[in-house]
Short mmCIF file of C-alpha atoms and ligand atoms in Angstrom, two decimals:
data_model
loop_
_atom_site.label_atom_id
_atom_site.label_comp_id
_atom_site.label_asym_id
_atom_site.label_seq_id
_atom_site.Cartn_x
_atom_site.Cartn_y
_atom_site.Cartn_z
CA UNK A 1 19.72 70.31 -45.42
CA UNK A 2 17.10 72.87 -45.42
CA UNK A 3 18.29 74.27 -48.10
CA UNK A 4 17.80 70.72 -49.78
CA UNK A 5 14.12 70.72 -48.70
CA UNK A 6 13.06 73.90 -49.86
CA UNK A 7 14.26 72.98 -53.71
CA UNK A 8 12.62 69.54 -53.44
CA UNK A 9 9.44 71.73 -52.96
CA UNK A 10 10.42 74.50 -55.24
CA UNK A 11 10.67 71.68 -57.80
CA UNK A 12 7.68 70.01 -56.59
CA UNK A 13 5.66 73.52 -57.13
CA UNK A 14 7.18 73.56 -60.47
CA UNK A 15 6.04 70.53 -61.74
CA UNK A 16 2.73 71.11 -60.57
CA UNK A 17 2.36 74.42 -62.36
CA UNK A 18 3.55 73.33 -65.62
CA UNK A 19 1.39 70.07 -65.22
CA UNK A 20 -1.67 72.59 -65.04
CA UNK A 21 -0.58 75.23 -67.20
CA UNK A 22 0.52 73.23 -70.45
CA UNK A 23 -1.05 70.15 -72.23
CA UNK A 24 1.44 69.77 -74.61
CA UNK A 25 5.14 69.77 -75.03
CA UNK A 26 5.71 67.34 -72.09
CA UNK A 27 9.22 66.64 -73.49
CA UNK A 28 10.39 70.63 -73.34
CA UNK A 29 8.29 70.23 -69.84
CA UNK A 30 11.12 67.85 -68.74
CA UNK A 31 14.04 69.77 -70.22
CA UNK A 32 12.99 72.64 -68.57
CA UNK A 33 12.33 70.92 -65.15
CA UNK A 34 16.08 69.33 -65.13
CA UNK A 35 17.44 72.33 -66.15
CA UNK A 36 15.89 74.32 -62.91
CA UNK A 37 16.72 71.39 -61.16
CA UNK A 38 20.86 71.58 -61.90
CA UNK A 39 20.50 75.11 -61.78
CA UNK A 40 19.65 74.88 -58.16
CA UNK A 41 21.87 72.22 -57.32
CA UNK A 42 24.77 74.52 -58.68
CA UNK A 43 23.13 77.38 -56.71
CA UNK A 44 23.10 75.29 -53.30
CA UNK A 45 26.91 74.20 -54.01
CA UNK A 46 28.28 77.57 -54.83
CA UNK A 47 29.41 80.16 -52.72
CA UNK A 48 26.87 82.77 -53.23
CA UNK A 49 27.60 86.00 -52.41
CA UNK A 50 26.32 89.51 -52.64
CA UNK A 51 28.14 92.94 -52.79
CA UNK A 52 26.20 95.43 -51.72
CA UNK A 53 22.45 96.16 -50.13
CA UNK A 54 21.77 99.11 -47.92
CA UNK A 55 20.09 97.05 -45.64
CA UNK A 56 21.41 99.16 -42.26
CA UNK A 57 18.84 101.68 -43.19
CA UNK A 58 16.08 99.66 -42.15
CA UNK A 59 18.02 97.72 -39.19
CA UNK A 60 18.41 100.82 -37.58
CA UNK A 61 14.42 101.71 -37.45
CA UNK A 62 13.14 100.66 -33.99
CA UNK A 63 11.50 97.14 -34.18
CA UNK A 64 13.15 96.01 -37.28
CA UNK A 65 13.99 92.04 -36.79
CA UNK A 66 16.15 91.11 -39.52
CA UNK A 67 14.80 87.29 -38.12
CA UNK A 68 11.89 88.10 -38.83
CA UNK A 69 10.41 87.38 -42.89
CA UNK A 70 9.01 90.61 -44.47
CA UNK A 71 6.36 90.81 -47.28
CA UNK A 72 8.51 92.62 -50.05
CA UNK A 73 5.00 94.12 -51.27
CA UNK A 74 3.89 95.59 -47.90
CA UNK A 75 6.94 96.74 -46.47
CA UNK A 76 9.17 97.40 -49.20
CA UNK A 77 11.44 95.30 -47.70
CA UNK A 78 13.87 93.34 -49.40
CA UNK A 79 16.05 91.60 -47.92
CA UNK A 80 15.93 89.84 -44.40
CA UNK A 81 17.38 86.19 -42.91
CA UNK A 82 14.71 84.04 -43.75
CA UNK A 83 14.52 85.58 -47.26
CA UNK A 84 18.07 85.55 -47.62
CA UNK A 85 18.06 81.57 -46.88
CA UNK A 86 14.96 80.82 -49.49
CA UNK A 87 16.94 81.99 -51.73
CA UNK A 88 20.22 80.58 -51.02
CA UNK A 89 22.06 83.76 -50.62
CA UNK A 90 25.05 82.71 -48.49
CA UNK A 91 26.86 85.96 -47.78
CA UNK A 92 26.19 89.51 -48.16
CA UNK A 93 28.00 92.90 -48.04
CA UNK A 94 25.47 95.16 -45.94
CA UNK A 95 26.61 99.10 -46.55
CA UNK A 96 26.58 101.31 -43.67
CA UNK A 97 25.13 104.17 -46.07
CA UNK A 98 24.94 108.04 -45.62
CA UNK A 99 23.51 110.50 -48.05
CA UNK A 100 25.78 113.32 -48.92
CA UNK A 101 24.44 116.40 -46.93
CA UNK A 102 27.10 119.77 -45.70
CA UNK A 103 30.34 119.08 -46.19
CA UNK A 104 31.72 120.82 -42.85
CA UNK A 105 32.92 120.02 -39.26
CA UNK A 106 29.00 119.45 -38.30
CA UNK A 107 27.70 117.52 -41.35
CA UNK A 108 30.72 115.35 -41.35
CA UNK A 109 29.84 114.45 -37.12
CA UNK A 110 26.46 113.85 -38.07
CA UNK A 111 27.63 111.43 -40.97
CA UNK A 112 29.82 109.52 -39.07
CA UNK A 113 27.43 108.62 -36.13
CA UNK A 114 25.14 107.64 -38.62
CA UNK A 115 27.53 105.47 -40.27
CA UNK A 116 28.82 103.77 -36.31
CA UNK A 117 24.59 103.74 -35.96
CA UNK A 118 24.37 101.85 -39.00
CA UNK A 119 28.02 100.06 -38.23
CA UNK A 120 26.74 98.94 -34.76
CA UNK A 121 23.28 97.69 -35.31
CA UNK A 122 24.58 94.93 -38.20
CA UNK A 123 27.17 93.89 -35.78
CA UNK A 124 24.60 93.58 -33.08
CA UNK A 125 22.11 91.73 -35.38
CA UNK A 126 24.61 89.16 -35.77
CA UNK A 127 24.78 88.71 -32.26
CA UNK A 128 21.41 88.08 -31.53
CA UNK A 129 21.17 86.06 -34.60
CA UNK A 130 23.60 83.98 -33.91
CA UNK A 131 22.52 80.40 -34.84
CA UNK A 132 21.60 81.98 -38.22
CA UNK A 133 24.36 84.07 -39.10
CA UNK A 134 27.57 85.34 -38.50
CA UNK A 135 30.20 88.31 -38.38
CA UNK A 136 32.51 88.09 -41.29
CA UNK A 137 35.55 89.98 -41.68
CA UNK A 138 38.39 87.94 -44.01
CA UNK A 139 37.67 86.20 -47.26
CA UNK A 140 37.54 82.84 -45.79
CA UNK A 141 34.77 83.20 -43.21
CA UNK A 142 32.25 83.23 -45.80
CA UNK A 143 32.99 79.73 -46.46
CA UNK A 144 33.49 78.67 -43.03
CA UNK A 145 30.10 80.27 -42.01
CA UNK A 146 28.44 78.78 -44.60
CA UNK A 147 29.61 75.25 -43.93
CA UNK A 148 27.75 75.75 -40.79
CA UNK A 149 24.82 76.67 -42.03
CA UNK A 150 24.55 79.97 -41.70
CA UNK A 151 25.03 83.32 -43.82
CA UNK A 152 27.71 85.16 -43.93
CA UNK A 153 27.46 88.84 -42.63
CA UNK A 154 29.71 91.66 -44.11
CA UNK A 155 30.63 95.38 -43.75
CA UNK A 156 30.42 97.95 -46.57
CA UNK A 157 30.42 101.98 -46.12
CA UNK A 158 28.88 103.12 -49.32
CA UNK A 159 29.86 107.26 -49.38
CA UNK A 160 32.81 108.03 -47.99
CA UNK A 161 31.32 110.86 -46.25
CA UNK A 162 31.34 109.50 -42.93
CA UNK A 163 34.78 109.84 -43.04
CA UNK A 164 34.90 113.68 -42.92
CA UNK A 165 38.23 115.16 -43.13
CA UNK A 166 40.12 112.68 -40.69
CA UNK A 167 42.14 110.27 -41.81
CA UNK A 168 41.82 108.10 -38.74
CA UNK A 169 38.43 107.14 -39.28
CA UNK A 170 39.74 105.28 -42.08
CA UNK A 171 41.26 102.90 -39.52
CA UNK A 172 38.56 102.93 -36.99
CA UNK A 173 35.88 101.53 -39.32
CA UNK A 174 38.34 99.01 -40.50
CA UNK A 175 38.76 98.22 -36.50
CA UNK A 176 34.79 97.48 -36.43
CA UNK A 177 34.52 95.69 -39.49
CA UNK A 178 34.67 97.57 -42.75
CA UNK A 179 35.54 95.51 -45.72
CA UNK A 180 34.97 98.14 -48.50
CA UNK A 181 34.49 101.70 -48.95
CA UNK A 182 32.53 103.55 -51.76
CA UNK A 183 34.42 106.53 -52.02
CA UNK A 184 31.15 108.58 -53.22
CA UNK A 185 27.65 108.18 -54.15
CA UNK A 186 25.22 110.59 -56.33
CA UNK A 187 26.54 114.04 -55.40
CA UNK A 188 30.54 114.56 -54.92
CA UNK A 189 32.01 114.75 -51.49
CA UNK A 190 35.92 115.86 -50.28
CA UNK A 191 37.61 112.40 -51.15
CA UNK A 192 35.95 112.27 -54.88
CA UNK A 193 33.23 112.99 -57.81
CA UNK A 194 30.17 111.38 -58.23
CA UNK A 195 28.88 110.22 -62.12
CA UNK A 196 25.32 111.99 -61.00
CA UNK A 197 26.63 115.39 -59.45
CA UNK A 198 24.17 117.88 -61.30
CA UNK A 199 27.11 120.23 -61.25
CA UNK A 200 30.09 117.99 -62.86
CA UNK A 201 32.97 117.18 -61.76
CA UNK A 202 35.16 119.33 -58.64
CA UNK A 203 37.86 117.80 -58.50
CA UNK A 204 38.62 115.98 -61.89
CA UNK A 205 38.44 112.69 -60.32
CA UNK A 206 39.99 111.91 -57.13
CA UNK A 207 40.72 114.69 -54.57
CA UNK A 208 44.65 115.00 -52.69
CA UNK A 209 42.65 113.61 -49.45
CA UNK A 210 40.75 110.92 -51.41
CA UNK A 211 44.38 109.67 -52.70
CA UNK A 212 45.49 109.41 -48.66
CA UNK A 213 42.15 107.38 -48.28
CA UNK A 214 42.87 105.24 -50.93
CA UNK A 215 46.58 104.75 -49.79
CA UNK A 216 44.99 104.05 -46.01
CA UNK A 217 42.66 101.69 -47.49
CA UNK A 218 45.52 99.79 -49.32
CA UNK A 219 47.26 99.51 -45.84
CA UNK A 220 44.29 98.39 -43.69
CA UNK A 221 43.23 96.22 -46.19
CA UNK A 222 40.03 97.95 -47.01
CA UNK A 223 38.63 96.90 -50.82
CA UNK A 224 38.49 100.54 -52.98
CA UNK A 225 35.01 100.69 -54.62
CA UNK A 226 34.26 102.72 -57.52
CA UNK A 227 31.03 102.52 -57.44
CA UNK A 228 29.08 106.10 -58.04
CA UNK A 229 31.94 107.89 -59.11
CA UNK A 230 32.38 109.42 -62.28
CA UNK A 231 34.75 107.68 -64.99
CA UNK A 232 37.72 109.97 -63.99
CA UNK A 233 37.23 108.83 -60.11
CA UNK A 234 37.69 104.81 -61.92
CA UNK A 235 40.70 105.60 -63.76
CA UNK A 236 42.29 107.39 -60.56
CA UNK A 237 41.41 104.44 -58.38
CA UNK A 238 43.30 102.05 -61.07
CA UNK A 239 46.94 104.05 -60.83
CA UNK A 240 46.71 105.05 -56.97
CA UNK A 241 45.57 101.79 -55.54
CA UNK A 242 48.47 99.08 -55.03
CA UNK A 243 45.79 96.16 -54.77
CA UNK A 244 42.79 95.55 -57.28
CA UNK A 245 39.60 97.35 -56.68
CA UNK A 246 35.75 96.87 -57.00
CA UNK A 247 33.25 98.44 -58.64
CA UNK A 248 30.63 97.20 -56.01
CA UNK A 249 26.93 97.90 -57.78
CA UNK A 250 27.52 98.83 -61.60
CA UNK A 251 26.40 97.84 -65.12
CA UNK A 252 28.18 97.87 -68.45
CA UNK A 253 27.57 101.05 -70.44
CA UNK A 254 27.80 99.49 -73.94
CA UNK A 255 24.46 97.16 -73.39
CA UNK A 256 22.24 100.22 -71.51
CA UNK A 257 23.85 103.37 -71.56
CA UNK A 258 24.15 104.87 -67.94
CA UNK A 259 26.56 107.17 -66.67
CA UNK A 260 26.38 105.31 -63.51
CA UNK A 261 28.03 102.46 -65.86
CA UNK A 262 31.33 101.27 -67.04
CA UNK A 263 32.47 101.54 -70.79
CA UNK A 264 34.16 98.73 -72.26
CA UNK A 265 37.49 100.38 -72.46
CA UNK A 266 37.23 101.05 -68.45
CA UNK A 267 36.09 96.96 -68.53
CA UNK A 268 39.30 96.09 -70.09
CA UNK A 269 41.31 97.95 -67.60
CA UNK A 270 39.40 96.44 -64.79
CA UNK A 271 40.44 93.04 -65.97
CA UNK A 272 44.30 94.01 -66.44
CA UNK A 273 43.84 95.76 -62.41
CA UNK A 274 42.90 92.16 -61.56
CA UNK A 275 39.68 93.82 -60.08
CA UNK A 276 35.76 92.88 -60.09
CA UNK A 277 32.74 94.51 -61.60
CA UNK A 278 29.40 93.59 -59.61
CA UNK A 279 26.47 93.40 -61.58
CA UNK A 280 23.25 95.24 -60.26
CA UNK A 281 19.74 94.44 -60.19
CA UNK A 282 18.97 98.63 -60.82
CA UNK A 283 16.33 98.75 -63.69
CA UNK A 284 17.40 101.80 -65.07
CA UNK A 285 21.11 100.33 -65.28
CA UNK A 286 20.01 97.34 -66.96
CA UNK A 287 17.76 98.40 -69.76
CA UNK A 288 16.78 101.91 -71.37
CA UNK A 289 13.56 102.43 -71.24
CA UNK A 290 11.59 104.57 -73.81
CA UNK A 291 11.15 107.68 -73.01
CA UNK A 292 8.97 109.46 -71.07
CA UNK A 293 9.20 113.00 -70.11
CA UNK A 294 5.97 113.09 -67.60
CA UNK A 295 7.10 110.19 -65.84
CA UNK A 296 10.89 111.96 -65.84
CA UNK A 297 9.75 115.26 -64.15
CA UNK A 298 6.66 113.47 -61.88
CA UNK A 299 10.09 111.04 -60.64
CA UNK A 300 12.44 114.56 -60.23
CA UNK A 301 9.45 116.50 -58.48
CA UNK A 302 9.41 113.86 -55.92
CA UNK A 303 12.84 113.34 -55.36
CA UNK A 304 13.29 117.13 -54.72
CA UNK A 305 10.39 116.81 -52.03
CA UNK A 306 12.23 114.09 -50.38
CA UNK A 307 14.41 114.30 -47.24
CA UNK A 308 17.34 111.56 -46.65
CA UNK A 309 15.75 108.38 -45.95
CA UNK A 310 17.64 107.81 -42.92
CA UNK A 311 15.79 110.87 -41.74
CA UNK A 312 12.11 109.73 -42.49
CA UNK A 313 9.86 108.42 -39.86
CA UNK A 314 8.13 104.69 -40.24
CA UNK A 315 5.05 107.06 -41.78
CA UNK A 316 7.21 109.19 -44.04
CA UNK A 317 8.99 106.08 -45.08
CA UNK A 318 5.32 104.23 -46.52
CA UNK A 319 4.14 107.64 -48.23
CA UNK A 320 6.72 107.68 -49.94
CA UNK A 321 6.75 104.09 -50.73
CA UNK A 322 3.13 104.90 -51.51
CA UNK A 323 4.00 107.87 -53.58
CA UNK A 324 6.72 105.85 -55.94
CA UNK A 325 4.26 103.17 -56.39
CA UNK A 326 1.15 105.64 -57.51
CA UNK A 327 3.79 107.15 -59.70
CA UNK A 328 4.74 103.79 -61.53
CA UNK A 329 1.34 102.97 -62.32
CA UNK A 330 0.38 106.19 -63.62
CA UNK A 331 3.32 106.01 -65.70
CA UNK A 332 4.24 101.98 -66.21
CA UNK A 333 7.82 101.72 -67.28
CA UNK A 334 8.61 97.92 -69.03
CA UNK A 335 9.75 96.12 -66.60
CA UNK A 336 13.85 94.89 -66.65
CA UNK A 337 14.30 90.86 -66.22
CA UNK A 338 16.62 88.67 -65.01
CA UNK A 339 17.58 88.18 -69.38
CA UNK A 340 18.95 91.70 -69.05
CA UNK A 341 21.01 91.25 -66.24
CA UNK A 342 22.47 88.21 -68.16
CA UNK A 343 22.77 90.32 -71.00
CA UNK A 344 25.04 92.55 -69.17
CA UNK A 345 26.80 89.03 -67.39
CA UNK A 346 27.34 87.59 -71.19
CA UNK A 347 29.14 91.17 -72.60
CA UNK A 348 31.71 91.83 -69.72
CA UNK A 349 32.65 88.61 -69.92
CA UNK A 350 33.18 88.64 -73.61
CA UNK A 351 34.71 92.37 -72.62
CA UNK A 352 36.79 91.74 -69.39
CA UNK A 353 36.71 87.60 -69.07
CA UNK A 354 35.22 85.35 -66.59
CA UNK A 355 36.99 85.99 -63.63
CA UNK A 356 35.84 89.75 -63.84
CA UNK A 357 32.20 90.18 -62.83
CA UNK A 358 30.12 89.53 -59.87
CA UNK A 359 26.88 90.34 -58.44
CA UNK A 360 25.53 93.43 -56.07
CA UNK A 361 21.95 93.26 -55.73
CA UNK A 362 21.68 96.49 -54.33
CA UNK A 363 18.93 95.41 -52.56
CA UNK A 364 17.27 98.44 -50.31
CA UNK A 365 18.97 100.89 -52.22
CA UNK A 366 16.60 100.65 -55.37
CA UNK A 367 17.38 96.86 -56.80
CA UNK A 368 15.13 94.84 -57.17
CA UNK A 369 13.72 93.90 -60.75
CA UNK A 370 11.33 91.00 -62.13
CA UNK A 371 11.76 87.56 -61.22
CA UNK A 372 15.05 89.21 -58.93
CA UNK A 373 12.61 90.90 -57.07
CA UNK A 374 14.10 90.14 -53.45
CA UNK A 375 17.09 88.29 -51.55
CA UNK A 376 14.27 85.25 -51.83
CA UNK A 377 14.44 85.14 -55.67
CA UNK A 378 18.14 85.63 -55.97
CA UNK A 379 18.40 81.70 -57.84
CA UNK A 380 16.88 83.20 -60.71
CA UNK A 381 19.85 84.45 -61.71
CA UNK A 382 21.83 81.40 -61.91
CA UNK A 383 18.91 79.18 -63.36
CA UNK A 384 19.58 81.95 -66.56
CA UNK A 385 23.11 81.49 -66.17
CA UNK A 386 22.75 77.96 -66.85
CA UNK A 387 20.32 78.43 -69.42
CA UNK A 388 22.30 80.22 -71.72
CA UNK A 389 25.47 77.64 -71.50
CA UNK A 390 27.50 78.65 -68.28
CA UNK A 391 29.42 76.20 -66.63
CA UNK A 392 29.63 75.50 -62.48
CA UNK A 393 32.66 76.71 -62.66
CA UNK A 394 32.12 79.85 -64.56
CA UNK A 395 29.03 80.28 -61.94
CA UNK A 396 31.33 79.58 -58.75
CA UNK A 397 33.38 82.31 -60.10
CA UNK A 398 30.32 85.03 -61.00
CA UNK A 399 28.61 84.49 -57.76
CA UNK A 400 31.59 84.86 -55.40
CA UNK A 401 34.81 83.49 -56.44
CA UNK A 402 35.62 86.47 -58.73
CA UNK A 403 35.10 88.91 -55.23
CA UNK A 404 36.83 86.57 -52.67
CA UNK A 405 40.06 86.12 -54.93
CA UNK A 406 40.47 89.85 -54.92
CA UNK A 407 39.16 90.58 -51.52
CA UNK A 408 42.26 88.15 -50.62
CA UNK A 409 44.62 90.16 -52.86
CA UNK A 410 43.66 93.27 -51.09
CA UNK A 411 44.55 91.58 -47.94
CA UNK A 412 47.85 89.87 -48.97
CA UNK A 413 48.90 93.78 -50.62
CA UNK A 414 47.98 95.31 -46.72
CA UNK A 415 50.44 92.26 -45.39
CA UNK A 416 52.92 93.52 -47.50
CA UNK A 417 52.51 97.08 -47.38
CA UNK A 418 52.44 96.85 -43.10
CA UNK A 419 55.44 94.51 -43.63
CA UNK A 420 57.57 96.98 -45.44
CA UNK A 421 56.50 99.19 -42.78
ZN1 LIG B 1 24.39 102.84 -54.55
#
């Protein structure tokens, strides 16, 4: 109903702003205005849902109200309730994420309290949000929680860190609500290698104890997510895992070439696994821009300087927001669109098929781009979707059906593996 309301105004906004801004061309005016217009009425009937944002990092700062609507500009925030409901984004995969630090007995503690931190405060946000959102945990809630009204909250772990070298964690994250795992992230860990280790690959692929993860996962009924590892971690995740996998934030490499993103031959295979590639709103993922060696080193030198994130205090966090802004006007790189990510939408389809690719926003983490700058501006997407010829149906399937018809394999392959005891 709300929902309803805030398009009629959206609309109304519209049609004032072209009324203003163009005194000719009313009839292009028109098509234009009922093309938004069944855009967002697709939008508002879909399932919409979102595969990854490493939103935990912020709910776990002290005063954080995820109730609350934050200005994207001032905070850096970027995704929140309120902006998650302007812009119709019914369900969402928030990541419980740890960057890679020591891989021994006392890193790997450290990275798993983090992760129940993390863990813990999106479960208790749900609680005390409960008339807005709720707890999801199987495929179907996301529609059920959505015919109430409300969105739909899931559990990610992007790194598979936090899982150390004990098996049984596996099982105890599943316990409090873990959906999917991303067996790595930018520098390799014990389970797998990542695409952006500086020093290549360690274990050519997937390690011995990243196969047992992998083989828990299957059991529990934990979706395997490719994500951040290199291509030999995506082929190993194909032949080990008995159900399909995901690939929860990545691009395809033939439209902007990305290590970080698939290759049409790895497409194709992800399409025979029955699995899902999520698009992501990453800027350097979805375009290649020209280069620019000052801006390259200024970026590196200020990476290096950086501790983790989840480390920073409020402070540290804004200089460095600070910092990365200075830095992108000094050096302006063009800017990637919502046309690239459909780009990238329009080729692994034509790669992999329709019922291949989804959409990770990867919101938090570094996603964000123009016009999909925030949760709030997520209908973009589909209003470019419909532009360039794409059905409901097609739609239905890019924005969540593609995700919840393999999240539900995963599930029905952990029935049967339990089964067969
Ligand atoms: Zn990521």
């Amino acid at each position: 109903m709300f929902h309803k309301l805030h398009h009629i105004s959206y609309l109304f906004f519209l049609c004032a702003f072209l009324m203003v801004s163009c005194n000719a061309g009313s009839e292009s005016d028109s098509a234009e205005e009922e093309l938004v217009q069944r855009a967002l009425e697709i939008h508002d009937r879909v399932l919409t849902v979102d595969t990854h944002a490493d939103t935990p990092l912020r709910m776990i700062q002290p005063g954080f109200d995820m109730a609350e609507r934050h200005d994207p500009k001032e905070t850096g925030s970027k995704v929140d309730y309120p902006r998650m409901k302007e812009g119709g984004l019914d369900a969402i995969f928030f990541a419980a994420f740890v960057a890679q630090d020591i891989r021994d007995d006392d890193g790997n503690t450290r990275a798993k309290a983090l992760c129940l931190q993390m863990i813990d405060s999106i479960v208790s946000s749900t609680q005390k949000n409960a008339d807005i959102v709720g707890l999801a945990l199987n495929p179907d809630d996301a529609y059920a929680i959505e015919k109430e009204g409300k969105r739909a909250i899931y559990i990610g772990i992007e790194n598979g860190y936090p899982i150390g070298s004990d098996i049984s964690n596996v099982a105890e994250y599943y316990e409090k609500g873990v959906r999917y795992i991303t067996l790595v992230h930018s520098s390799n860990n014990d389970l797998a290698d990542s695409a952006t280790d500086p020093d290549g690959t360690e274990h050519g692929g997937i390690s011995e104890f990243g196969a047992e993860v992998v083989k828990e996962m299957n059991r529990l009924g934990i979706m395997v997510d490719v994500s951040h590892g290199n291509d030999s971690v995506f082929y190993d995740a194909i032949e080990l895992s008995k159900a399909p996998i995901i690939a929860s934030h990545s691009n395809a490499r033939a439209v902007t070439k990305h290590d970080r993103n698939m290759t049409d031959e790895m497409l194709q295979l992800m399409a025979k696994n029955g699995g899902v590639v999520q698009l992501t709103m990453l800027a350097d993922y979805l375009r290649t821009a020209p280069p620019n060696p000052e801006r390259d080193s200024a970026v590196a030198a200020l990476r290096a300087s950086m501790k983790p994130v989840s480390e920073m205090t409020p402070e540290e966090r804004t200089a460095l927001r600070e910092s990365f802004q200075a830095l992108n006007e000094k050096y302006p790189a063009p800017p990637a669109t919502v046309k690239h990510v459909a780009d990238h939408i329009d080729h692994i389809v034509k790669v992999a098929g329709i019922d291949h690719v989804g959409i990770g926003c990867d919101f938090d983490g570094g996603g964000g781009i123009e016009g999909v700058f925030d949760a709030s501006e997520v209908m973009n997407i589909t209003i470019e979707l419909v532009r360039r010829g794409y059905t409901e149906e097609q739609i239905e399937k890019i924005w969540g059906g593609n995700l919840i018809r393999v999240f539900k394999e995963v599930q029905a392959v952990a029935s049967e593996i339990q089964a067969a005891g």
